[in-house]
Amino acid sequence: GPGYARLVGTGWSCDAHHATAPEPGGGQIERAMRRALREAGADDASAGDAVGFVVPHGTGTDLNDVVESRVLAAVAPNSPLYSLKALIGHTGGAAGAFAALSAALMLHHRTVPPNVPVGAADPECAVPLPSGSTPLSGGYGLVNAYAFGGNNISLVLAEAR
């Protein structure tokens, strides 16, 4: 068969702000996301609708989640998030691979699974985090993975043909 998904966009940046913390303004994170969306052809005015979901890096740390949430509110404001790390924890170097695998499965099944209940939402993280299954409304999934030293990667996956 044709597989579950195909990689259609990539964006990479390095803010080198801190060994483990993102640059507080989020400029380099936004750069990676926008580059991946542009490469996928999902960067026009309808990009928010084209991105059916986001698998954020979402480590659960205050600075990381606030910075990433602010950028996502600007880049893909209506796209529901699937918080994989809330379900399985941070898997270190494998986190990006697990996120991409999850995105491929969501595209294949055309559904964003329910998120693990995490308590009251942080008002600094104003992003859609659905508690129930959500039918996929766009043809793309955005995956963010960040690493030590400020390395940021965003991938855009599309449904397999």
Phi, psi and omega in degrees: 000177185282356182095187185261328182199168175227145179280122183239352179200142177223147174215134182229145173207167176219118180269339177048030181288318186203158181299324185229358183243142178286160173297126189302334178281341177076011184301318181286327175295315178298320179302315180296316180297312182295322178296317179297317179294320179297316179298326180280349184080023183243033185250010180276192184299335181267010185302322180300325178280331181288331180277105184285339178191165175230133168258099185284164173296314169037070183282347184088006175268146185306305185296312182300311184293322179293313180297312181295321179297318179297318179293317179297325177298331178273325188270317183219067192297333184255004185276127179292146178261145170243111185272086183296320182295333176293337181270313187245355183085179180272121184260021177062232183296344179269356187301316180295322179294316177297322179295317179294319176299315178299318179298318179299319179292322178295319177296316181299317182269356179054037182214138171264119182293163177292147176278155174292133177300129183240010181091200182294139179290143176284123180298341177282349182242072184276075179231151179290117180234081187295144179266351178238170176299141183233123175298141181292127182255351178226166185269002183237152170237134178256128180241128177247136176218128181240154185223174179305147177081007178086018177283126183236133174227138171235135179241143172244123177250149178235165177300145176291149179267000000 
